[in-house]
Amino acid sequence: VVVTREGENPLAVIGNVKDKIKEISPGLPEKTLADGTVSKVTIVPFYDRTGLIRETLGTLNSAIFLEILITVIVILIMLNNLGSSLIISGILPIAVLMSFIGMKLFGVDANIVSLSGIAIAIGTIVDMGIVLSENVLKHLRNSSDSDDKKEVVFRAASEVGSAILTAVLTTVISFLPVFTMQAAEGKLFKPLAYTKTFALIGSIVLALTVIPPLA
């Protein structure tokens, strides 16, 4: 039985174990039977987490890909604007990246529960971008040719920026009691609360600082 040290990368540990098995395999006992068959001791794993880990990461990748695809289609249909769909879809992977940065800084392990927090937050990340982009488009369509486009975008972003920030902070604050959990329930739910919070904070920063300039 191989036990991974706390904080170590399970995939790397499993890879090292497999390399070590290959290294010691030639020296394992063997015996030539009466019929000439060579019987040799081999090490056969009874449980390997590699498939589970890769399946979990694959689920997250699929969720992000499908979310981006659906976002592009829905915004194209509802707003009839390709630029907005590309902008909103573009902040999704960056928000996920910021979540992983937060996990690294706060020492949150990447497991099924923590990664599910990111997957859950993806919908909220998209919502903020849609609200902001839709308001910018509305102001641009209602503006005249003589209006400064940057000023129009700034007014549109300022109009809904506080509402978006309040909505996200409400969700973040509602998760604060989860951080006080102890024992088994704390170990189970804290990673999800951390990653969802990281994703939401990263998305609000991107929505208020990246979308308006790109718009």
mmCIF file with all atom_site columns, N, CA, C and O in Angstrom, residues 41-60:
data_model
loop_
_atom_site.group_PDB
_atom_site.id
_atom_site.type_symbol
_atom_site.label_atom_id
_atom_site.label_alt_id
_atom_site.label_comp_id
_atom_site.label_asym_id
_atom_site.label_entity_id
_atom_site.label_seq_id
_atom_site.pdbx_PDB_ins_code
_atom_site.Cartn_x
_atom_site.Cartn_y
_atom_site.Cartn_z
_atom_site.occupancy
_atom_site.B_iso_or_equiv
_atom_site.pdbx_formal_charge
_atom_site.auth_seq_id
_atom_site.auth_comp_id
_atom_site.auth_asym_id
_atom_site.auth_atom_id
_atom_site.pdbx_PDB_model_num
ATOM 1  N N  . VAL A 1 41 ? 7.352   -13.797 -10.255 1.00 0.00 ? 41 VAL A N  1
ATOM 2  C CA . VAL A 1 41 ? 6.538   -12.930 -9.407  1.00 0.00 ? 41 VAL A CA 1
ATOM 3  C C  . VAL A 1 41 ? 6.353   -11.576 -10.099 1.00 0.00 ? 41 VAL A C  1
ATOM 4  O O  . VAL A 1 41 ? 7.323   -10.982 -10.584 1.00 0.00 ? 41 VAL A O  1
ATOM 5  N N  . THR A 1 42 ? 5.116   -11.119 -10.168 1.00 0.00 ? 42 THR A N  1
ATOM 6  C CA . THR A 1 42 ? 4.831   -9.808  -10.756 1.00 0.00 ? 42 THR A CA 1
ATOM 7  C C  . THR A 1 42 ? 3.995   -8.983  -9.780  1.00 0.00 ? 42 THR A C  1
ATOM 8  O O  . THR A 1 42 ? 3.237   -9.533  -8.969  1.00 0.00 ? 42 THR A O  1
ATOM 9  N N  . ILE A 1 43 ? 4.134   -7.670  -9.855  1.00 0.00 ? 43 ILE A N  1
ATOM 10 C CA . ILE A 1 43 ? 3.364   -6.760  -9.008  1.00 0.00 ? 43 ILE A CA 1
ATOM 11 C C  . ILE A 1 43 ? 2.180   -6.234  -9.822  1.00 0.00 ? 43 ILE A C  1
ATOM 12 O O  . ILE A 1 43 ? 2.359   -5.584  -10.857 1.00 0.00 ? 43 ILE A O  1
ATOM 13 N N  . VAL A 1 44 ? 0.971   -6.531  -9.360  1.00 0.00 ? 44 VAL A N  1
ATOM 14 C CA . VAL A 1 44 ? -0.245  -6.147  -10.073 1.00 0.00 ? 44 VAL A CA 1
ATOM 15 C C  . VAL A 1 44 ? -1.050  -5.180  -9.189  1.00 0.00 ? 44 VAL A C  1
ATOM 16 O O  . VAL A 1 44 ? -1.426  -5.553  -8.075  1.00 0.00 ? 44 VAL A O  1
ATOM 17 N N  . PRO A 1 45 ? -1.297  -3.956  -9.643  1.00 0.00 ? 45 PRO A N  1
ATOM 18 C CA . PRO A 1 45 ? -2.064  -3.015  -8.810  1.00 0.00 ? 45 PRO A CA 1
ATOM 19 C C  . PRO A 1 45 ? -3.519  -3.442  -8.668  1.00 0.00 ? 45 PRO A C  1
ATOM 20 O O  . PRO A 1 45 ? -4.152  -3.867  -9.635  1.00 0.00 ? 45 PRO A O  1
ATOM 21 N N  . PHE A 1 46 ? -4.057  -3.344  -7.446  1.00 0.00 ? 46 PHE A N  1
ATOM 22 C CA . PHE A 1 46 ? -5.471  -3.678  -7.234  1.00 0.00 ? 46 PHE A CA 1
ATOM 23 C C  . PHE A 1 46 ? -6.326  -2.417  -7.217  1.00 0.00 ? 46 PHE A C  1
ATOM 24 O O  . PHE A 1 46 ? -7.545  -2.487  -7.335  1.00 0.00 ? 46 PHE A O  1
ATOM 25 N N  . TYR A 1 47 ? -5.691  -1.238  -7.060  1.00 0.00 ? 47 TYR A N  1
ATOM 26 C CA . TYR A 1 47 ? -6.441  0.032   -7.120  1.00 0.00 ? 47 TYR A CA 1
ATOM 27 C C  . TYR A 1 47 ? -5.501  1.129   -7.595  1.00 0.00 ? 47 TYR A C  1
ATOM 28 O O  . TYR A 1 47 ? -4.459  1.363   -6.986  1.00 0.00 ? 47 TYR A O  1
ATOM 29 N N  . ASP A 1 48 ? -5.875  1.771   -8.682  1.00 0.00 ? 48 ASP A N  1
ATOM 30 C CA . ASP A 1 48 ? -5.063  2.833   -9.281  1.00 0.00 ? 48 ASP A CA 1
ATOM 31 C C  . ASP A 1 48 ? -5.954  4.057   -9.473  1.00 0.00 ? 48 ASP A C  1
ATOM 32 O O  . ASP A 1 48 ? -6.954  4.007   -10.193 1.00 0.00 ? 48 ASP A O  1
ATOM 33 N N  . ARG A 1 49 ? -5.613  5.174   -8.825  1.00 0.00 ? 49 ARG A N  1
ATOM 34 C CA . ARG A 1 49 ? -6.447  6.367   -8.867  1.00 0.00 ? 49 ARG A CA 1
ATOM 35 C C  . ARG A 1 49 ? -6.283  7.172   -10.154 1.00 0.00 ? 49 ARG A C  1
ATOM 36 O O  . ARG A 1 49 ? -6.976  8.167   -10.348 1.00 0.00 ? 49 ARG A O  1
ATOM 37 N N  . THR A 1 50 ? -5.362  6.770   -11.017 1.00 0.00 ? 50 THR A N  1
ATOM 38 C CA . THR A 1 50 ? -5.084  7.563   -12.221 1.00 0.00 ? 50 THR A CA 1
ATOM 39 C C  . THR A 1 50 ? -6.342  7.790   -13.050 1.00 0.00 ? 50 THR A C  1
ATOM 40 O O  . THR A 1 50 ? -6.626  8.913   -13.474 1.00 0.00 ? 50 THR A O  1
ATOM 41 N N  . GLY A 1 51 ? -7.107  6.722   -13.287 1.00 0.00 ? 51 GLY A N  1
ATOM 42 C CA . GLY A 1 51 ? -8.322  6.848   -14.100 1.00 0.00 ? 51 GLY A CA 1
ATOM 43 C C  . GLY A 1 51 ? -9.324  7.792   -13.482 1.00 0.00 ? 51 GLY A C  1
ATOM 44 O O  . GLY A 1 51 ? -9.933  8.619   -14.179 1.00 0.00 ? 51 GLY A O  1
ATOM 45 N N  . LEU A 1 52 ? -9.519  7.712   -12.163 1.00 0.00 ? 52 LEU A N  1
ATOM 46 C CA . LEU A 1 52 ? -10.463 8.585   -11.466 1.00 0.00 ? 52 LEU A CA 1
ATOM 47 C C  . LEU A 1 52 ? -10.038 10.042  -11.551 1.00 0.00 ? 52 LEU A C  1
ATOM 48 O O  . LEU A 1 52 ? -10.856 10.937  -11.797 1.00 0.00 ? 52 LEU A O  1
ATOM 49 N N  . ILE A 1 53 ? -8.739  10.282  -11.369 1.00 0.00 ? 53 ILE A N  1
ATOM 50 C CA . ILE A 1 53 ? -8.232  11.666  -11.414 1.00 0.00 ? 53 ILE A CA 1
ATOM 51 C C  . ILE A 1 53 ? -8.409  12.253  -12.810 1.00 0.00 ? 53 ILE A C  1
ATOM 52 O O  . ILE A 1 53 ? -8.886  13.383  -12.968 1.00 0.00 ? 53 ILE A O  1
ATOM 53 N N  . ARG A 1 54 ? -8.046  11.472  -13.820 1.00 0.00 ? 54 ARG A N  1
ATOM 54 C CA . ARG A 1 54 ? -8.157  11.979  -15.195 1.00 0.00 ? 54 ARG A CA 1
ATOM 55 C C  . ARG A 1 54 ? -9.619  12.155  -15.600 1.00 0.00 ? 54 ARG A C  1
ATOM 56 O O  . ARG A 1 54 ? -9.957  13.079  -16.345 1.00 0.00 ? 54 ARG A O  1
ATOM 57 N N  . GLU A 1 55 ? -10.490 11.289  -15.103 1.00 0.00 ? 55 GLU A N  1
ATOM 58 C CA . GLU A 1 55 ? -11.916 11.424  -15.402 1.00 0.00 ? 55 GLU A CA 1
ATOM 59 C C  . GLU A 1 55 ? -12.479 12.703  -14.765 1.00 0.00 ? 55 GLU A C  1
ATOM 60 O O  . GLU A 1 55 ? -13.289 13.403  -15.372 1.00 0.00 ? 55 GLU A O  1
ATOM 61 N N  . THR A 1 56 ? -12.026 13.005  -13.553 1.00 0.00 ? 56 THR A N  1
ATOM 62 C CA . THR A 1 56 ? -12.468 14.229  -12.869 1.00 0.00 ? 56 THR A CA 1
ATOM 63 C C  . THR A 1 56 ? -12.026 15.469  -13.636 1.00 0.00 ? 56 THR A C  1
ATOM 64 O O  . THR A 1 56 ? -12.804 16.402  -13.854 1.00 0.00 ? 56 THR A O  1
ATOM 65 N N  . LEU A 1 57 ? -10.759 15.493  -14.039 1.00 0.00 ? 57 LEU A N  1
ATOM 66 C CA . LEU A 1 57 ? -10.254 16.625  -14.819 1.00 0.00 ? 57 LEU A CA 1
ATOM 67 C C  . LEU A 1 57 ? -10.967 16.719  -16.162 1.00 0.00 ? 57 LEU A C  1
ATOM 68 O O  . LEU A 1 57 ? -11.253 17.821  -16.648 1.00 0.00 ? 57 LEU A O  1
ATOM 69 N N  . GLY A 1 58 ? -11.271 15.564  -16.757 1.00 0.00 ? 58 GLY A N  1
ATOM 70 C CA . GLY A 1 58 ? -11.990 15.551  -18.025 1.00 0.00 ? 58 GLY A CA 1
ATOM 71 C C  . GLY A 1 58 ? -13.391 16.112  -17.891 1.00 0.00 ? 58 GLY A C  1
ATOM 72 O O  . GLY A 1 58 ? -13.881 16.813  -18.785 1.00 0.00 ? 58 GLY A O  1
ATOM 73 N N  . THR A 1 59 ? -14.039 15.818  -16.748 1.00 0.00 ? 59 THR A N  1
ATOM 74 C CA . THR A 1 59 ? -15.372 16.361  -16.497 1.00 0.00 ? 59 THR A CA 1
ATOM 75 C C  . THR A 1 59 ? -15.335 17.873  -16.428 1.00 0.00 ? 59 THR A C  1
ATOM 76 O O  . THR A 1 59 ? -16.201 18.570  -16.980 1.00 0.00 ? 59 THR A O  1
ATOM 77 N N  . LEU A 1 60 ? -14.318 18.423  -15.738 1.00 0.00 ? 60 LEU A N  1
ATOM 78 C CA . LEU A 1 60 ? -14.171 19.877  -15.642 1.00 0.00 ? 60 LEU A CA 1
ATOM 79 C C  . LEU A 1 60 ? -13.912 20.488  -17.018 1.00 0.00 ? 60 LEU A C  1
ATOM 80 O O  . LEU A 1 60 ? -14.504 21.505  -17.385 1.00 0.00 ? 60 LEU A O  1
#
